[in-house]
Amino acid sequence: MLESLGSLTGSPWIYAVVGVSVLLDVFLPVLPSGVLVVAAATAAAGSTTVAEVTVAEAAGRVAQVPTEVPADVPSLLILMLCAAGASVLGDLFAFRIARRGGRLGLAIARSRRLATAQERLGSALAGSGGILVVLARFVPAGRSIVSIGAGVAHRKAREFLPWSALAGVAWTGYSAGLGYFGGQWLGASWTGTAVSVLALFAAGALAAYIVKRPDRTPAPAA
């Protein structure tokens, strides 16, 4: 499995795979979109790692400075654009489907957990707490709850999309940054990827704690 992922990050198809994975994981949260972004960004860090041998270290030999970047290294900029764009498109797709109702709307309406999320989402988008949408992007399945919940609650697109775009950019920047700088510090290896993925999961756990923290505001009297 590791060999397959390694060969994928060295292929131009990595952009399409990352884009499709991020696009669809709003419906299938089990897709490893975050892991793919981190792994590809770690591989991208290899493009800036240039082995340089100085005259002193070479004991009088001529310094060797490679001038060509390996062709099998993904572009960090293109990778981030694909991931962020797919994140916003996936959110919009789920939002539109849920807003139209149908079976999906009925299924969500019967879910107590999603109904609670809809209530919190409505108050967040109506006020200054839209940061909830950004935090939920880091939580496993949080993106699904927020996007579908906004549609079922019939929120306006202009209320939801700006926060969705900010969430997609923040999540992509954090995930790609972890992979890239992890690759710079620990090397473009599986060790750097594993450490970066663990940091991504830690951020998700912290965001889940913040989002799920009970509201300590006393309920108004009936």
Short mmCIF file of C-alpha atoms in Angstrom, two decimals:
data_model
loop_
_atom_site.label_atom_id
_atom_site.label_comp_id
_atom_site.label_asym_id
_atom_site.label_seq_id
_atom_site.Cartn_x
_atom_site.Cartn_y
_atom_site.Cartn_z
CA MET A 1 0.00 0.00 0.00
CA LEU A 2 2.84 2.39 0.86
CA GLU A 3 4.54 1.62 -2.45
CA SER A 4 1.32 2.37 -4.34
CA LEU A 5 0.89 5.70 -2.56
CA GLY A 6 4.52 6.54 -3.21
CA SER A 7 4.17 5.88 -6.93
CA LEU A 8 0.94 7.90 -7.02
CA THR A 9 2.56 11.01 -5.51
CA GLY A 10 5.14 10.85 -8.27
CA SER A 11 2.50 10.78 -11.01
CA PRO A 12 0.62 13.69 -12.63
CA TRP A 13 -2.56 11.82 -11.70
CA ILE A 14 -2.03 12.87 -8.08
CA TYR A 15 -3.80 16.18 -8.80
CA ALA A 16 -6.90 14.43 -10.13
CA VAL A 17 -6.91 11.87 -7.32
CA VAL A 18 -6.60 14.56 -4.65
CA GLY A 19 -9.29 16.70 -6.30
CA VAL A 20 -11.79 13.84 -6.62
CA SER A 21 -11.08 12.60 -3.09
CA VAL A 22 -11.58 16.05 -1.54
CA LEU A 23 -14.68 16.63 -3.68
CA LEU A 24 -16.38 13.39 -2.64
CA ASP A 25 -15.38 13.08 1.01
CA VAL A 26 -18.21 15.43 1.94
CA PHE A 27 -20.43 12.40 1.21
CA LEU A 28 -17.85 9.71 2.04
CA PRO A 29 -15.81 10.96 5.02
CA VAL A 30 -13.85 7.69 5.01
CA LEU A 31 -11.89 8.85 1.95
CA PRO A 32 -8.28 9.68 2.96
CA SER A 33 -8.26 13.11 1.33
CA GLY A 34 -6.23 14.70 4.11
CA VAL A 35 -3.63 11.95 4.03
CA LEU A 36 -3.31 12.33 0.25
CA VAL A 37 -2.76 16.08 0.52
CA VAL A 38 -0.13 15.62 3.24
CA ALA A 39 1.66 12.86 1.33
CA ALA A 40 1.71 14.84 -1.92
CA ALA A 41 2.93 17.98 -0.13
CA THR A 42 5.69 15.94 1.52
CA ALA A 43 6.76 14.72 -1.90
CA ALA A 44 6.66 18.31 -3.16
CA ALA A 45 9.18 19.24 -0.49
CA GLY A 46 11.68 17.07 -2.35
CA SER A 47 11.74 19.57 -5.21
CA THR A 48 13.45 22.16 -3.02
CA THR A 49 15.92 19.78 -1.39
CA VAL A 50 19.06 20.26 -3.41
CA ALA A 51 22.09 18.25 -2.44
CA GLU A 52 25.08 20.56 -2.45
CA VAL A 53 28.63 19.37 -1.79
CA THR A 54 31.10 22.08 -0.86
CA VAL A 55 34.76 22.10 -1.79
CA ALA A 56 35.78 21.65 1.83
CA GLU A 57 33.48 18.67 2.38
CA ALA A 58 34.60 17.09 -0.86
CA ALA A 59 38.23 17.22 0.26
CA GLY A 60 39.34 19.24 -2.71
CA ARG A 61 36.94 17.78 -5.25
CA VAL A 62 34.81 20.05 -7.44
CA ALA A 63 31.44 20.91 -5.91
CA GLN A 64 28.45 19.18 -7.48
CA VAL A 65 25.23 21.17 -7.55
CA PRO A 66 22.29 19.56 -9.38
CA THR A 67 20.42 22.12 -11.45
CA GLU A 68 17.44 20.03 -12.54
CA VAL A 69 14.37 19.38 -10.45
CA PRO A 70 13.07 15.79 -10.60
CA ALA A 71 10.15 15.48 -12.99
CA ASP A 72 8.26 13.12 -10.67
CA VAL A 73 7.74 15.72 -7.93
CA PRO A 74 4.27 17.36 -7.67
CA SER A 75 3.82 21.12 -7.68
CA LEU A 76 2.76 22.41 -4.28
CA LEU A 77 0.84 25.36 -5.76
CA ILE A 78 -1.17 23.23 -8.19
CA LEU A 79 -1.83 20.71 -5.45
CA MET A 80 -3.21 23.38 -3.11
CA LEU A 81 -5.37 24.91 -5.84
CA CYS A 82 -6.87 21.50 -6.67
CA ALA A 83 -7.58 20.68 -3.02
CA ALA A 84 -9.05 24.07 -2.09
CA GLY A 85 -11.18 24.28 -5.24
CA ALA A 86 -12.49 20.74 -4.79
CA SER A 87 -13.32 21.48 -1.16
CA VAL A 88 -15.52 24.45 -2.04
CA LEU A 89 -17.18 22.62 -4.95
CA GLY A 90 -17.93 19.61 -2.76
CA ASP A 91 -19.45 21.80 -0.06
CA LEU A 92 -21.59 23.61 -2.62
CA PHE A 93 -22.71 20.33 -4.19
CA ALA A 94 -23.79 18.89 -0.82
CA PHE A 95 -25.41 22.19 0.15
CA ARG A 96 -27.50 22.33 -3.03
CA ILE A 97 -28.62 18.71 -2.82
CA ALA A 98 -29.64 19.03 0.83
CA ARG A 99 -31.42 22.34 0.19
CA ARG A 100 -33.66 20.72 -2.40
CA GLY A 101 -34.87 18.24 0.19
CA GLY A 102 -35.99 14.79 -0.84
CA ARG A 103 -34.84 11.61 0.83
CA LEU A 104 -31.59 13.13 1.95
CA GLY A 105 -33.40 15.91 3.78
CA LEU A 106 -35.71 13.42 5.50
CA ALA A 107 -32.78 11.28 6.59
CA ILE A 108 -31.02 14.27 8.08
CA ALA A 109 -34.17 15.50 9.77
CA ARG A 110 -34.43 12.18 11.62
CA SER A 111 -30.87 12.43 12.92
CA ARG A 112 -30.74 14.04 16.36
CA ARG A 113 -27.02 14.76 16.01
CA LEU A 114 -27.42 16.50 12.68
CA ALA A 115 -30.48 18.38 13.89
CA THR A 116 -28.44 19.78 16.78
CA ALA A 117 -25.68 20.71 14.37
CA GLN A 118 -28.22 22.53 12.20
CA GLU A 119 -29.36 24.62 15.16
CA ARG A 120 -25.79 25.55 16.04
CA LEU A 121 -25.02 26.26 12.40
CA GLY A 122 -28.01 28.52 11.97
CA SER A 123 -27.07 30.72 14.91
CA ALA A 124 -23.42 30.72 13.87
CA LEU A 125 -24.09 31.84 10.31
CA ALA A 126 -26.64 34.42 11.40
CA GLY A 127 -24.16 36.05 13.78
CA SER A 128 -20.41 36.40 13.92
CA GLY A 129 -19.76 32.76 14.75
CA GLY A 130 -19.32 31.46 11.22
CA ILE A 131 -15.87 30.32 12.34
CA LEU A 132 -17.72 27.14 13.32
CA VAL A 133 -17.77 26.24 9.62
CA VAL A 134 -13.99 26.60 9.49
CA LEU A 135 -13.42 24.52 12.62
CA ALA A 136 -15.80 21.80 11.45
CA ARG A 137 -13.70 21.39 8.30
CA PHE A 138 -10.94 19.86 10.41
CA VAL A 139 -13.28 17.49 12.26
CA PRO A 140 -13.89 14.02 10.76
CA ALA A 141 -17.34 14.17 9.12
CA GLY A 142 -17.70 17.75 10.36
CA ARG A 143 -17.65 19.07 6.83
CA SER A 144 -20.58 16.81 5.94
CA ILE A 145 -22.62 17.93 8.93
CA VAL A 146 -22.04 21.61 8.22
CA SER A 147 -22.59 21.53 4.45
CA ILE A 148 -25.66 19.29 4.51
CA GLY A 149 -27.01 20.97 7.62
CA ALA A 150 -26.79 24.39 5.98
CA GLY A 151 -28.76 23.12 3.01
CA VAL A 152 -31.46 21.45 5.08
CA ALA A 153 -31.79 24.60 7.21
CA HIS A 154 -32.31 26.56 3.94
CA ARG A 155 -29.49 28.95 4.65
CA LYS A 156 -28.67 31.39 1.88
CA ALA A 157 -25.70 30.58 -0.31
CA ARG A 158 -24.13 33.99 0.32
CA GLU A 159 -24.14 33.21 4.05
CA PHE A 160 -22.55 29.80 3.68
CA LEU A 161 -20.13 29.97 0.75
CA PRO A 162 -17.72 32.61 2.10
CA TRP A 163 -17.16 30.54 5.23
CA SER A 164 -16.91 27.38 3.14
CA ALA A 165 -14.22 28.99 0.98
CA LEU A 166 -12.33 30.16 4.07
CA ALA A 167 -12.60 26.67 5.56
CA GLY A 168 -11.31 25.05 2.37
CA VAL A 169 -8.35 27.41 2.12
CA ALA A 170 -7.51 27.03 5.82
CA TRP A 171 -7.72 23.23 5.74
CA THR A 172 -5.72 22.99 2.52
CA GLY A 173 -3.07 25.41 3.74
CA TYR A 174 -2.68 23.60 7.04
CA SER A 175 -2.58 20.11 5.48
CA ALA A 176 -0.20 21.06 2.68
CA GLY A 177 1.93 23.11 5.08
CA LEU A 178 2.29 20.15 7.41
CA GLY A 179 3.41 17.89 4.59
CA TYR A 180 5.74 20.44 3.01
CA PHE A 181 7.53 21.65 6.13
CA GLY A 182 7.54 18.14 7.57
CA GLY A 183 9.30 17.03 4.39
CA GLN A 184 11.75 19.91 4.72
CA TRP A 185 12.65 19.15 8.32
CA LEU A 186 12.35 15.35 8.39
CA GLY A 187 13.03 14.63 4.73
CA ALA A 188 10.61 13.63 1.98
CA SER A 189 10.17 10.16 3.48
CA TRP A 190 7.46 8.11 5.14
CA THR A 191 8.67 9.35 8.52
CA GLY A 192 7.96 12.96 7.58
CA THR A 193 4.57 11.96 6.14
CA ALA A 194 3.59 10.01 9.27
CA VAL A 195 4.51 12.86 11.61
CA SER A 196 2.57 15.34 9.46
CA VAL A 197 -0.50 13.08 9.34
CA LEU A 198 -0.42 12.73 13.13
CA ALA A 199 -0.33 16.52 13.42
CA LEU A 200 -3.34 16.70 11.08
CA PHE A 201 -5.28 14.24 13.25
CA ALA A 202 -4.32 16.21 16.36
CA ALA A 203 -5.75 19.38 14.83
CA GLY A 204 -8.94 17.46 14.02
CA ALA A 205 -9.23 16.23 17.60
CA LEU A 206 -8.74 19.75 18.95
CA ALA A 207 -11.32 21.19 16.54
CA ALA A 208 -13.78 18.43 17.50
CA TYR A 209 -13.35 19.30 21.17
CA ILE A 210 -14.02 22.98 20.50
CA VAL A 211 -17.04 22.33 18.27
CA LYS A 212 -18.60 19.72 20.58
CA ARG A 213 -17.96 21.69 23.77
CA PRO A 214 -21.33 22.14 25.43
CA ASP A 215 -22.84 25.59 25.51
CA ARG A 216 -22.69 26.78 29.11
CA THR A 217 -25.20 29.57 28.50
CA PRO A 218 -28.30 28.87 30.66
CA ALA A 219 -31.43 28.13 28.66
CA PRO A 220 -34.20 30.77 28.90
CA ALA A 221 -37.21 29.98 31.03
CA ALA A 222 -40.27 28.68 29.26
#
